[in-house]
mmCIF file of C-alpha atoms in Angstrom:
data_model
loop_
_atom_site.group_PDB
_atom_site.id
_atom_site.type_symbol
_atom_site.label_atom_id
_atom_site.label_comp_id
_atom_site.label_asym_id
_atom_site.label_seq_id
_atom_site.Cartn_x
_atom_site.Cartn_y
_atom_site.Cartn_z
ATOM 1 C CA MET A 1463 1.866 29.139 -21.604
ATOM 2 C CA ALA A 1464 0.612 31.096 -24.623
ATOM 3 C CA SER A 1465 1.118 34.854 -24.379
ATOM 4 C CA HIS A 1466 -1.805 37.245 -23.915
ATOM 5 C CA GLN A 1467 -0.456 39.166 -26.921
ATOM 6 C CA PRO A 1468 -1.627 38.298 -30.457
ATOM 7 C CA PRO A 1469 0.308 35.410 -32.023
ATOM 8 C CA LEU A 1470 2.908 36.041 -34.691
ATOM 9 C CA ARG A 1471 3.125 34.213 -38.001
ATOM 10 C CA ILE A 1472 6.593 32.683 -38.059
ATOM 11 C CA ALA A 1473 8.413 30.798 -40.809
ATOM 12 C CA ASN A 1474 10.921 28.368 -39.295
ATOM 13 C CA VAL A 1475 13.321 27.468 -42.116
ATOM 14 C CA MET A 1476 15.944 24.688 -42.268
ATOM 15 C CA LEU A 1477 16.834 23.210 -45.650
ATOM 16 C CA GLY A 1478 19.404 20.532 -44.837
ATOM 17 C CA ARG A 1479 18.688 16.862 -45.420
ATOM 18 C CA GLY A 1480 20.861 15.128 -42.815
ATOM 19 C CA LEU A 1481 20.714 14.581 -39.077
ATOM 20 C CA GLY A 1482 22.446 16.673 -36.450
ATOM 21 C CA GLY A 1483 22.222 19.718 -34.257
ATOM 22 C CA LEU A 1484 20.892 21.980 -37.010
ATOM 23 C CA GLU A 1485 17.935 19.706 -37.611
ATOM 24 C CA GLN A 1486 17.242 19.297 -33.902
ATOM 25 C CA ALA A 1487 17.271 23.074 -33.484
ATOM 26 C CA LEU A 1488 14.537 23.393 -36.125
ATOM 27 C CA LEU A 1489 12.365 20.916 -34.223
ATOM 28 C CA ASP A 1490 13.027 22.506 -30.835
ATOM 29 C CA HIS A 1491 12.283 26.037 -32.037
ATOM 30 C CA ASN A 1492 9.121 24.779 -33.684
ATOM 31 C CA ASP A 1493 7.993 23.232 -30.401
ATOM 32 C CA ALA A 1494 8.931 26.321 -28.380
ATOM 33 C CA LEU A 1495 7.167 28.767 -30.696
ATOM 34 C CA MET A 1496 4.005 26.684 -30.844
ATOM 35 C CA LEU A 1497 4.065 26.273 -27.068
ATOM 36 C CA THR A 1498 3.911 30.054 -26.707
ATOM 37 C CA GLY A 1499 0.962 30.287 -29.093
ATOM 38 C CA HIS A 1500 2.491 31.412 -32.379
ATOM 39 C CA ASP A 1501 1.373 30.309 -35.852
ATOM 40 C CA VAL A 1502 4.443 28.454 -37.101
ATOM 41 C CA LEU A 1503 5.216 27.068 -40.542
ATOM 42 C CA ALA A 1504 8.216 24.751 -40.735
ATOM 43 C CA VAL A 1505 9.949 24.986 -44.111
ATOM 44 C CA ILE A 1506 12.192 22.003 -44.898
ATOM 45 C CA HIS A 1507 13.449 19.986 -47.846
ATOM 46 C CA PRO A 1508 10.811 17.340 -48.664
ATOM 47 C CA ASP A 1509 13.496 14.643 -48.469
ATOM 48 C CA ALA A 1510 14.838 15.869 -45.108
ATOM 49 C CA ALA A 1511 15.665 13.127 -42.620
ATOM 50 C CA ILE A 1512 13.645 15.011 -39.998
ATOM 51 C CA ARG A 1513 10.475 15.030 -42.093
ATOM 52 C CA PRO A 1514 8.927 12.124 -40.090
ATOM 53 C CA ALA A 1515 9.608 14.020 -36.860
ATOM 54 C CA VAL A 1516 8.020 17.173 -38.305
ATOM 55 C CA GLU A 1517 4.980 15.229 -39.513
ATOM 56 C CA ALA A 1518 4.643 13.489 -36.145
ATOM 57 C CA ARG A 1519 4.136 16.881 -34.514
ATOM 58 C CA ASP A 1520 0.938 17.350 -36.548
ATOM 59 C CA ALA A 1521 1.996 20.928 -37.274
ATOM 60 C CA PRO A 1522 2.017 22.901 -40.567
ATOM 61 C CA TRP A 1523 5.042 22.398 -42.768
ATOM 62 C CA HIS A 1524 6.014 22.985 -46.389
ATOM 63 C CA GLY A 1525 8.649 21.303 -48.545
ATOM 64 C CA ILE A 1526 10.995 23.352 -50.725
ATOM 65 C CA VAL A 1527 13.075 21.400 -53.246
ATOM 66 C CA HIS A 1528 16.381 23.147 -53.906
ATOM 67 C CA LEU A 1529 19.793 22.585 -55.484
ATOM 68 C CA GLY A 1530 21.626 24.757 -52.963
ATOM 69 C CA GLY A 1531 21.692 28.188 -51.420
ATOM 70 C CA TRP A 1532 21.799 29.977 -54.799
ATOM 71 C CA ASP A 1533 18.904 28.160 -56.468
ATOM 72 C CA MET A 1534 16.826 31.022 -57.906
ATOM 73 C CA VAL A 1535 13.906 28.728 -58.735
ATOM 74 C CA ALA A 1536 13.757 27.546 -55.121
ATOM 75 C CA ALA A 1537 13.946 31.167 -53.945
ATOM 76 C CA LEU A 1538 10.999 32.014 -56.188
ATOM 77 C CA ARG A 1539 9.017 29.114 -54.704
ATOM 78 C CA LEU A 1540 9.872 30.378 -51.238
ATOM 79 C CA ARG A 1541 8.772 33.895 -52.133
ATOM 80 C CA ARG A 1542 5.443 32.608 -53.461
ATOM 81 C CA LEU A 1543 4.962 30.561 -50.290
ATOM 82 C CA PHE A 1544 5.489 33.658 -48.168
ATOM 83 C CA GLN A 1545 3.062 35.662 -50.281
ATOM 84 C CA ARG A 1546 0.442 33.191 -49.095
ATOM 85 C CA PHE A 1547 1.625 32.646 -45.519
ATOM 86 C CA ARG A 1548 2.712 36.275 -44.926
ATOM 87 C CA PRO A 1549 5.139 35.647 -42.050
ATOM 88 C CA ASP A 1550 5.825 38.398 -39.545
ATOM 89 C CA ILE A 1551 9.337 37.016 -39.134
ATOM 90 C CA CYS A 1552 11.554 34.189 -40.385
ATOM 91 C CA LEU A 1553 14.007 32.029 -38.447
ATOM 92 C CA ALA A 1554 16.962 30.731 -40.459
ATOM 93 C CA HIS A 1555 18.800 27.573 -39.440
ATOM 94 C CA GLY A 1556 21.955 27.180 -41.544
ATOM 95 C CA ASN A 1557 23.478 28.886 -44.563
ATOM 96 C CA ARG A 1558 21.204 27.334 -47.187
ATOM 97 C CA ALA A 1559 18.170 28.687 -45.383
ATOM 98 C CA MET A 1560 19.844 32.069 -44.967
ATOM 99 C CA SER A 1561 20.853 32.323 -48.634
ATOM 100 C CA LEU A 1562 17.441 31.361 -49.992
ATOM 101 C CA LEU A 1563 15.658 33.706 -47.581
ATOM 102 C CA ARG A 1564 17.852 36.543 -48.862
ATOM 103 C CA LEU A 1565 17.126 35.634 -52.489
ATOM 104 C CA ALA A 1566 13.424 35.491 -51.656
ATOM 105 C CA ARG A 1567 13.746 38.971 -50.099
ATOM 106 C CA ALA A 1568 12.228 37.747 -46.844
ATOM 107 C CA ALA A 1569 12.393 40.115 -43.890
ATOM 108 C CA PRO A 1570 12.911 40.364 -41.012
ATOM 109 C CA VAL A 1571 15.160 37.341 -40.545
ATOM 110 C CA ILE A 1572 16.661 35.957 -37.350
ATOM 111 C CA ALA A 1573 19.793 33.846 -37.708
ATOM 112 C CA VAL A 1574 19.773 30.941 -35.247
ATOM 113 C CA LEU A 1575 23.496 30.363 -34.818
ATOM 114 C CA PRO A 1576 24.527 26.699 -34.670
ATOM 115 C CA ASN A 1577 28.264 27.105 -35.276
ATOM 116 C CA TYR A 1578 31.040 29.384 -36.513
ATOM 117 C CA LYS A 1579 30.211 28.979 -40.211
ATOM 118 C CA MET A 1580 26.792 30.584 -40.523
ATOM 119 C CA LYS A 1581 26.772 33.884 -42.388
ATOM 120 C CA CYS A 1582 24.598 36.326 -40.476
ATOM 121 C CA ARG A 1583 25.309 39.734 -42.019
ATOM 122 C CA ASP A 1584 22.326 42.014 -42.591
ATOM 123 C CA VAL A 1585 19.966 40.038 -40.352
ATOM 124 C CA ALA A 1586 17.458 41.716 -38.079
ATOM 125 C CA SER A 1587 18.744 39.657 -35.151
ATOM 126 C CA ALA A 1588 20.804 36.629 -34.214
ATOM 127 C CA PHE A 1589 20.119 34.048 -31.519
ATOM 128 C CA TYR A 1590 23.370 32.903 -29.906
ATOM 129 C CA PRO A 1591 23.639 29.978 -27.464
ATOM 130 C CA THR A 1592 27.103 30.749 -26.010
ATOM 131 C CA GLN A 1593 29.274 33.796 -25.426
ATOM 132 C CA SER A 1594 31.761 32.417 -27.936
ATOM 133 C CA LEU A 1595 29.078 32.495 -30.645
ATOM 134 C CA ARG A 1596 28.029 35.984 -29.509
ATOM 135 C CA HIS A 1597 31.560 37.197 -30.273
ATOM 136 C CA TYR A 1598 31.374 35.440 -33.635
ATOM 137 C CA ALA A 1599 28.099 37.221 -34.493
ATOM 138 C CA GLU A 1600 29.547 40.585 -33.513
ATOM 139 C CA GLY A 1601 32.509 39.841 -35.776
ATOM 140 C CA GLN A 1602 30.030 39.224 -38.588
ATOM 141 C CA GLY A 1603 28.665 42.729 -38.075
ATOM 142 C CA VAL A 1604 25.532 42.014 -36.031
ATOM 143 C CA ALA A 1605 24.939 44.925 -33.642
ATOM 144 C CA PRO A 1606 25.088 43.970 -29.942
ATOM 145 C CA SER A 1607 21.595 45.413 -29.477
ATOM 146 C CA SER A 1608 20.269 42.921 -32.056
ATOM 147 C CA LEU A 1609 21.662 39.866 -30.306
ATOM 148 C CA HIS A 1610 19.587 37.581 -28.085
ATOM 149 C CA HIS A 1611 20.973 34.875 -25.824
ATOM 150 C CA ILE A 1612 18.840 31.827 -26.616
ATOM 151 C CA PRO A 1613 20.460 28.589 -25.471
ATOM 152 C CA SER A 1614 19.709 25.264 -27.041
ATOM 153 C CA MET A 1615 16.918 23.467 -25.238
ATOM 154 C CA VAL A 1616 15.760 20.054 -24.140
ATOM 155 C CA ARG A 1617 12.714 18.612 -22.409
ATOM 156 C CA VAL A 1618 13.813 17.839 -18.859
ATOM 157 C CA PRO A 1619 12.047 15.249 -16.669
ATOM 158 C CA PRO A 1620 10.358 16.978 -13.707
ATOM 159 C CA ALA A 1621 12.228 14.860 -11.155
ATOM 160 C CA TRP A 1622 15.704 13.376 -10.970
ATOM 161 C CA ARG A 1623 15.900 9.619 -10.667
ATOM 162 C CA PRO A 1624 18.981 7.741 -9.447
ATOM 163 C CA ARG A 1625 20.814 5.694 -12.060
ATOM 164 C CA ARG A 1626 20.884 1.920 -11.822
ATOM 165 C CA THR A 1627 23.752 0.241 -9.985
ATOM 166 C CA TRP A 1628 25.950 -1.366 -12.604
ATOM 167 C CA GLN A 1629 27.817 -4.644 -12.686
ATOM 168 C CA THR A 1630 29.759 -3.941 -15.850
ATOM 169 C CA PRO A 1631 29.593 -0.167 -16.466
ATOM 170 C CA THR A 1632 28.772 1.116 -19.934
ATOM 171 C CA ILE A 1633 30.313 4.293 -21.385
ATOM 172 C CA GLY A 1634 28.244 5.966 -24.099
ATOM 173 C CA ALA A 1635 28.770 8.654 -26.704
ATOM 174 C CA MET A 1636 26.688 9.891 -29.617
ATOM 175 C CA GLY A 1637 27.037 12.202 -32.613
ATOM 176 C CA ARG A 1638 28.019 12.634 -36.228
ATOM 177 C CA PHE A 1639 31.162 10.742 -37.138
ATOM 178 C CA VAL A 1640 33.230 13.725 -38.250
ATOM 179 C CA ALA A 1641 36.707 14.722 -37.139
ATOM 180 C CA LYS A 1642 35.716 17.624 -34.888
ATOM 181 C CA LYS A 1643 33.606 15.350 -32.669
ATOM 182 C CA GLY A 1644 36.748 13.704 -31.302
ATOM 183 C CA PHE A 1645 35.553 10.105 -31.311
ATOM 184 C CA ASP A 1646 39.074 9.034 -32.242
ATOM 185 C CA LEU A 1647 40.161 10.518 -28.915
ATOM 186 C CA LEU A 1648 37.478 8.537 -27.088
ATOM 187 C CA ILE A 1649 38.555 5.266 -28.724
ATOM 188 C CA ASP A 1650 42.167 6.037 -27.773
ATOM 189 C CA ALA A 1651 41.079 6.567 -24.148
ATOM 190 C CA LEU A 1652 38.945 3.407 -24.155
ATOM 191 C CA GLY A 1653 41.883 1.420 -25.527
ATOM 192 C CA ARG A 1654 44.050 2.641 -22.660
ATOM 193 C CA LEU A 1655 41.437 1.598 -20.109
ATOM 194 C CA HIS A 1656 41.069 -1.808 -21.770
ATOM 195 C CA ARG A 1657 44.812 -2.411 -21.695
ATOM 196 C CA GLN A 1658 44.814 -1.540 -17.990
ATOM 197 C CA GLY A 1659 42.371 -4.396 -17.400
ATOM 198 C CA LEU A 1660 39.369 -2.221 -16.520
ATOM 199 C CA ARG A 1661 36.056 -4.024 -17.032
ATOM 200 C CA PHE A 1662 33.552 -1.941 -19.018
ATOM 201 C CA ARG A 1663 31.467 -1.829 -22.151
ATOM 202 C CA ALA A 1664 31.059 1.097 -24.545
ATOM 203 C CA VAL A 1665 28.606 2.212 -27.201
ATOM 204 C CA LEU A 1666 29.267 4.831 -29.865
ATOM 205 C CA ALA A 1667 26.006 5.822 -31.557
ATOM 206 C CA GLY A 1668 25.819 7.792 -34.781
ATOM 207 C CA ASP A 1669 27.191 7.652 -38.290
ATOM 208 C CA GLY A 1670 29.175 9.667 -40.796
ATOM 209 C CA ASP A 1671 32.231 9.856 -43.003
ATOM 210 C CA GLU A 1672 34.632 8.740 -40.258
ATOM 211 C CA ARG A 1673 32.816 5.509 -39.445
ATOM 212 C CA ALA A 1674 35.151 3.108 -41.244
ATOM 213 C CA ALA A 1675 38.228 4.771 -39.753
ATOM 214 C CA LEU A 1676 36.742 4.663 -36.241
ATOM 215 C CA GLU A 1677 35.816 0.986 -36.567
ATOM 216 C CA GLN A 1678 39.362 0.197 -37.764
ATOM 217 C CA GLN A 1679 40.811 2.149 -34.837
ATOM 218 C CA ALA A 1680 38.592 0.232 -32.419
ATOM 219 C CA GLN A 1681 39.731 -3.076 -33.884
ATOM 220 C CA ALA A 1682 43.389 -2.052 -33.689
ATOM 221 C CA SER A 1683 42.854 -1.036 -30.041
ATOM 222 C CA GLY A 1684 41.466 -4.474 -29.158
ATOM 223 C CA LEU A 1685 37.969 -3.160 -28.486
ATOM 224 C CA CYS A 1686 35.962 -5.442 -30.790
ATOM 225 C CA ASP A 1687 34.350 -7.274 -27.864
ATOM 226 C CA VAL A 1688 33.879 -4.099 -25.833
ATOM 227 C CA LEU A 1689 32.754 -1.280 -28.153
ATOM 228 C CA THR A 1690 29.632 -1.396 -30.341
ATOM 229 C CA PHE A 1691 28.542 0.915 -33.195
ATOM 230 C CA PRO A 1692 24.723 0.761 -33.375
ATOM 231 C CA GLY A 1693 24.352 3.601 -35.912
ATOM 232 C CA TRP A 1694 21.846 6.389 -35.385
ATOM 233 C CA VAL A 1695 19.489 5.679 -32.518
ATOM 234 C CA THR A 1696 15.882 6.819 -32.788
ATOM 235 C CA ASP A 1697 15.040 6.074 -29.155
ATOM 236 C CA ARG A 1698 17.233 8.492 -27.203
ATOM 237 C CA GLN A 1699 15.652 7.465 -23.894
ATOM 238 C CA ALA A 1700 16.612 3.836 -24.437
ATOM 239 C CA PHE A 1701 20.160 4.919 -25.312
ATOM 240 C CA PHE A 1702 20.600 6.869 -22.079
ATOM 241 C CA ASP A 1703 18.876 4.157 -20.037
ATOM 242 C CA GLY A 1704 21.433 1.691 -21.384
ATOM 243 C CA ILE A 1705 24.579 3.584 -20.383
ATOM 244 C CA ASP A 1706 26.123 4.593 -17.062
ATOM 245 C CA VAL A 1707 28.543 7.369 -18.059
ATOM 246 C CA PHE A 1708 28.198 9.782 -20.972
ATOM 247 C CA CYS A 1709 31.245 11.145 -22.779
ATOM 248 C CA LEU A 1710 31.495 14.128 -25.135
ATOM 249 C CA PRO A 1711 35.086 14.067 -26.481
ATOM 250 C CA SER A 1712 34.801 16.902 -29.036
ATOM 251 C CA HIS A 1713 37.776 18.791 -30.390
ATOM 252 C CA HIS A 1714 35.342 21.588 -31.298
ATOM 253 C CA GLU A 1715 31.749 21.886 -30.062
ATOM 254 C CA PRO A 1716 29.888 25.209 -30.453
ATOM 255 C CA PHE A 1717 27.201 24.048 -28.044
ATOM 256 C CA GLY A 1718 26.297 20.362 -27.844
ATOM 257 C CA ILE A 1719 22.578 19.504 -27.719
ATOM 258 C CA VAL A 1720 23.425 15.879 -26.886
ATOM 259 C CA LEU A 1721 25.198 17.213 -23.798
ATOM 260 C CA LEU A 1722 21.934 18.801 -22.654
ATOM 261 C CA GLU A 1723 20.135 15.520 -23.264
ATOM 262 C CA ALA A 1724 22.618 13.725 -21.026
ATOM 263 C CA MET A 1725 22.262 16.416 -18.350
ATOM 264 C CA ALA A 1726 18.476 16.146 -18.500
ATOM 265 C CA GLN A 1727 18.815 12.411 -17.808
ATOM 266 C CA GLY A 1728 20.989 13.062 -14.755
ATOM 267 C CA MET A 1729 23.968 11.270 -16.292
ATOM 268 C CA PRO A 1730 27.520 11.326 -14.950
ATOM 269 C CA ILE A 1731 29.282 13.274 -17.718
ATOM 270 C CA VAL A 1732 32.879 13.495 -18.880
ATOM 271 C CA ALA A 1733 33.509 16.078 -21.601
ATOM 272 C CA THR A 1734 36.396 17.900 -23.175
ATOM 273 C CA ALA A 1735 36.597 21.612 -22.456
ATOM 274 C CA SER A 1736 35.578 22.594 -25.990
ATOM 275 C CA GLU A 1737 33.700 25.828 -26.610
ATOM 276 C CA GLY A 1738 30.146 24.908 -25.615
ATOM 277 C CA PRO A 1739 30.751 22.377 -22.839
ATOM 278 C CA ALA A 1740 33.229 24.717 -21.156
ATOM 279 C CA GLU A 1741 30.386 27.255 -20.780
ATOM 280 C CA ILE A 1742 27.647 24.758 -19.934
ATOM 281 C CA LEU A 1743 29.348 22.458 -17.431
ATOM 282 C CA HIS A 1744 30.900 23.431 -14.114
ATOM 283 C CA ASP A 1745 33.919 21.187 -13.620
ATOM 284 C CA GLY A 1746 33.563 18.938 -10.593
ATOM 285 C CA ILE A 1747 30.057 20.229 -9.855
ATOM 286 C CA ASP A 1748 27.775 18.894 -12.592
ATOM 287 C CA GLY A 1749 30.321 17.107 -14.763
ATOM 288 C CA ASP A 1750 34.022 16.562 -15.368
ATOM 289 C CA LEU A 1751 35.917 18.639 -17.947
ATOM 290 C CA VAL A 1752 39.266 17.586 -19.384
ATOM 291 C CA PRO A 1753 41.551 19.424 -21.829
ATOM 292 C CA LYS A 1754 40.823 18.958 -25.515
ATOM 293 C CA GLY A 1755 42.897 16.356 -27.311
ATOM 294 C CA ASP A 1756 44.329 14.638 -24.208
ATOM 295 C CA ALA A 1757 43.460 10.930 -24.309
ATOM 296 C CA VAL A 1758 45.407 10.203 -21.121
ATOM 297 C CA LEU A 1759 43.378 12.660 -19.034
ATOM 298 C CA LEU A 1760 40.148 11.603 -20.728
ATOM 299 C CA ALA A 1761 40.860 7.969 -19.803
ATOM 300 C CA ARG A 1762 41.665 9.013 -16.246
ATOM 301 C CA ALA A 1763 38.378 10.944 -15.923
ATOM 302 C CA LEU A 1764 36.364 8.018 -17.314
ATOM 303 C CA GLN A 1765 38.105 5.642 -14.918
ATOM 304 C CA ARG A 1766 37.231 7.943 -12.010
ATOM 305 C CA ALA A 1767 33.583 8.089 -13.114
ATOM 306 C CA ILE A 1768 33.418 4.297 -13.213
ATOM 307 C CA ALA A 1769 35.240 3.838 -9.904
ATOM 308 C CA ASP A 1770 33.069 6.253 -7.899
ATOM 309 C CA PRO A 1771 29.383 5.854 -8.805
ATOM 310 C CA ALA A 1772 28.300 7.779 -5.672
ATOM 311 C CA ARG A 1773 30.192 10.857 -6.877
ATOM 312 C CA GLY A 1774 28.769 10.332 -10.349
ATOM 313 C CA ALA A 1775 25.251 10.319 -8.894
ATOM 314 C CA ARG A 1776 25.891 13.641 -7.133
ATOM 315 C CA LEU A 1777 27.218 15.213 -10.329
ATOM 316 C CA GLY A 1778 24.369 13.722 -12.331
ATOM 317 C CA GLU A 1779 21.739 15.187 -10.037
ATOM 318 C CA ALA A 1780 23.430 18.591 -10.249
ATOM 319 C CA ALA A 1781 23.504 18.293 -14.055
ATOM 320 C CA TRP A 1782 19.769 17.506 -14.112
ATOM 321 C CA ARG A 1783 19.039 20.525 -11.901
ATOM 322 C CA CYS A 1784 21.106 22.812 -14.148
ATOM 323 C CA ALA A 1785 19.266 21.525 -17.217
ATOM 324 C CA LEU A 1786 15.884 22.032 -15.564
ATOM 325 C CA GLU A 1787 16.627 25.576 -14.421
ATOM 326 C CA THR A 1788 18.353 26.830 -17.571
ATOM 327 C CA TYR A 1789 17.691 24.655 -20.624
ATOM 328 C CA ASP A 1790 14.215 23.161 -20.156
ATOM 329 C CA LEU A 1791 12.209 23.775 -23.346
ATOM 330 C CA PRO A 1792 9.253 25.615 -21.726
ATOM 331 C CA ARG A 1793 11.666 27.958 -19.937
ATOM 332 C CA VAL A 1794 13.653 28.707 -23.103
ATOM 333 C CA ALA A 1795 10.369 29.099 -25.023
ATOM 334 C CA GLN A 1796 9.552 32.137 -22.907
ATOM 335 C CA ARG A 1797 12.867 33.724 -23.860
ATOM 336 C CA ILE A 1798 12.240 33.000 -27.542
ATOM 337 C CA ASP A 1799 8.752 34.489 -27.318
ATOM 338 C CA ARG A 1800 10.098 37.746 -25.870
ATOM 339 C CA ALA A 1801 12.905 37.855 -28.420
ATOM 340 C CA VAL A 1802 10.784 37.345 -31.558
ATOM 341 C CA ARG A 1803 8.269 39.932 -30.352
ATOM 342 C CA ASP A 1804 11.066 42.435 -29.687
ATOM 343 C CA VAL A 1805 12.559 41.865 -33.146
ATOM 344 C CA VAL A 1806 9.190 42.242 -34.894
ATOM 345 C CA ALA A 1807 8.396 45.415 -32.922
ATOM 346 C CA ALA A 1808 11.794 46.920 -33.756
ATOM 347 C CA SER A 1809 11.417 45.996 -37.425
ATOM 348 C CA ARG A 1810 7.968 47.585 -37.631
ATOM 349 C CA ALA A 1811 9.171 50.741 -35.859
ATOM 350 C CA LEU A 1812 12.070 51.015 -38.302
ATOM 351 C CA ALA A 1813 9.713 50.583 -41.274
ATOM 352 C CA GLU A 1814 7.384 53.298 -39.965
ATOM 353 C CA ALA A 1815 10.297 55.665 -39.360
ATOM 354 C CA SER A 1816 11.576 55.032 -42.879
ATOM 355 C CA GLY A 1817 8.399 56.145 -44.420
#
């Protein structure tokens, strides 16, 4: 899949230490850029939670210790690193990466937009995954001609496989336990189903600041024998193999990589019509969308998914096909390859014109 054109030297920078979509985007872009033949250097914090995943890829990486986005010493280290590596272009994932790249006077820089908080002024380009984030980038002052539609990506199995026939169906969800993810809404909906006498099990994977509150809510809703909290799962395949319906109950979701993972597995999906899912899913075709914040309608959609597994299988197969045709990593890698080459060419032309 490597291009016939010479490879670029690309610094792929993400300086957070946690787990989430930002970290997954660093890994996915690394894989996509290497797949298309580029020389890629991942730049991360040495204590980053994704360090084992980076090391497992047997690809070049460098650790930058920092105290935050305005750490001048860290910026100097980054500048010295780039004097050796001499990147043709840098990808920035998150505001800490963006700030330190600016302090290090790195250029050109592409902002990979994960959400509505990333500052992307004065960048050579921005990668946006949804139209909503495109509008955000334009509001930040990025010229429309400098924007590239690069969706999040996932490795999709080459063939759809029917889900197992369940005896007691299992509803699954996964993510950071923060308010915007809407897991309180999911527990509310599950409590309603439980009180109606519906037989099911549920698993809520992940962790975060809201964990204690969510566990208390589950206990108050009578879900102690129904709902489990396994923490972060390292084996995503085993997680999806162990559930029958996937739910994404977010109040706000700029994109939703875990949604793509569920689509790639051909899962029946129920999601709230937050920003990303409303663009990704087609209601009633490859998933079910319900209004944000409505536990009654969320419970009703989950009940329907459990009651009609044949319909769920049809929607799951359509979700897998959509993921394969639009979000499969090798397909998105080709778009990234064209985009980074366009940005580098434009940057070089501008430099030559300037003198």
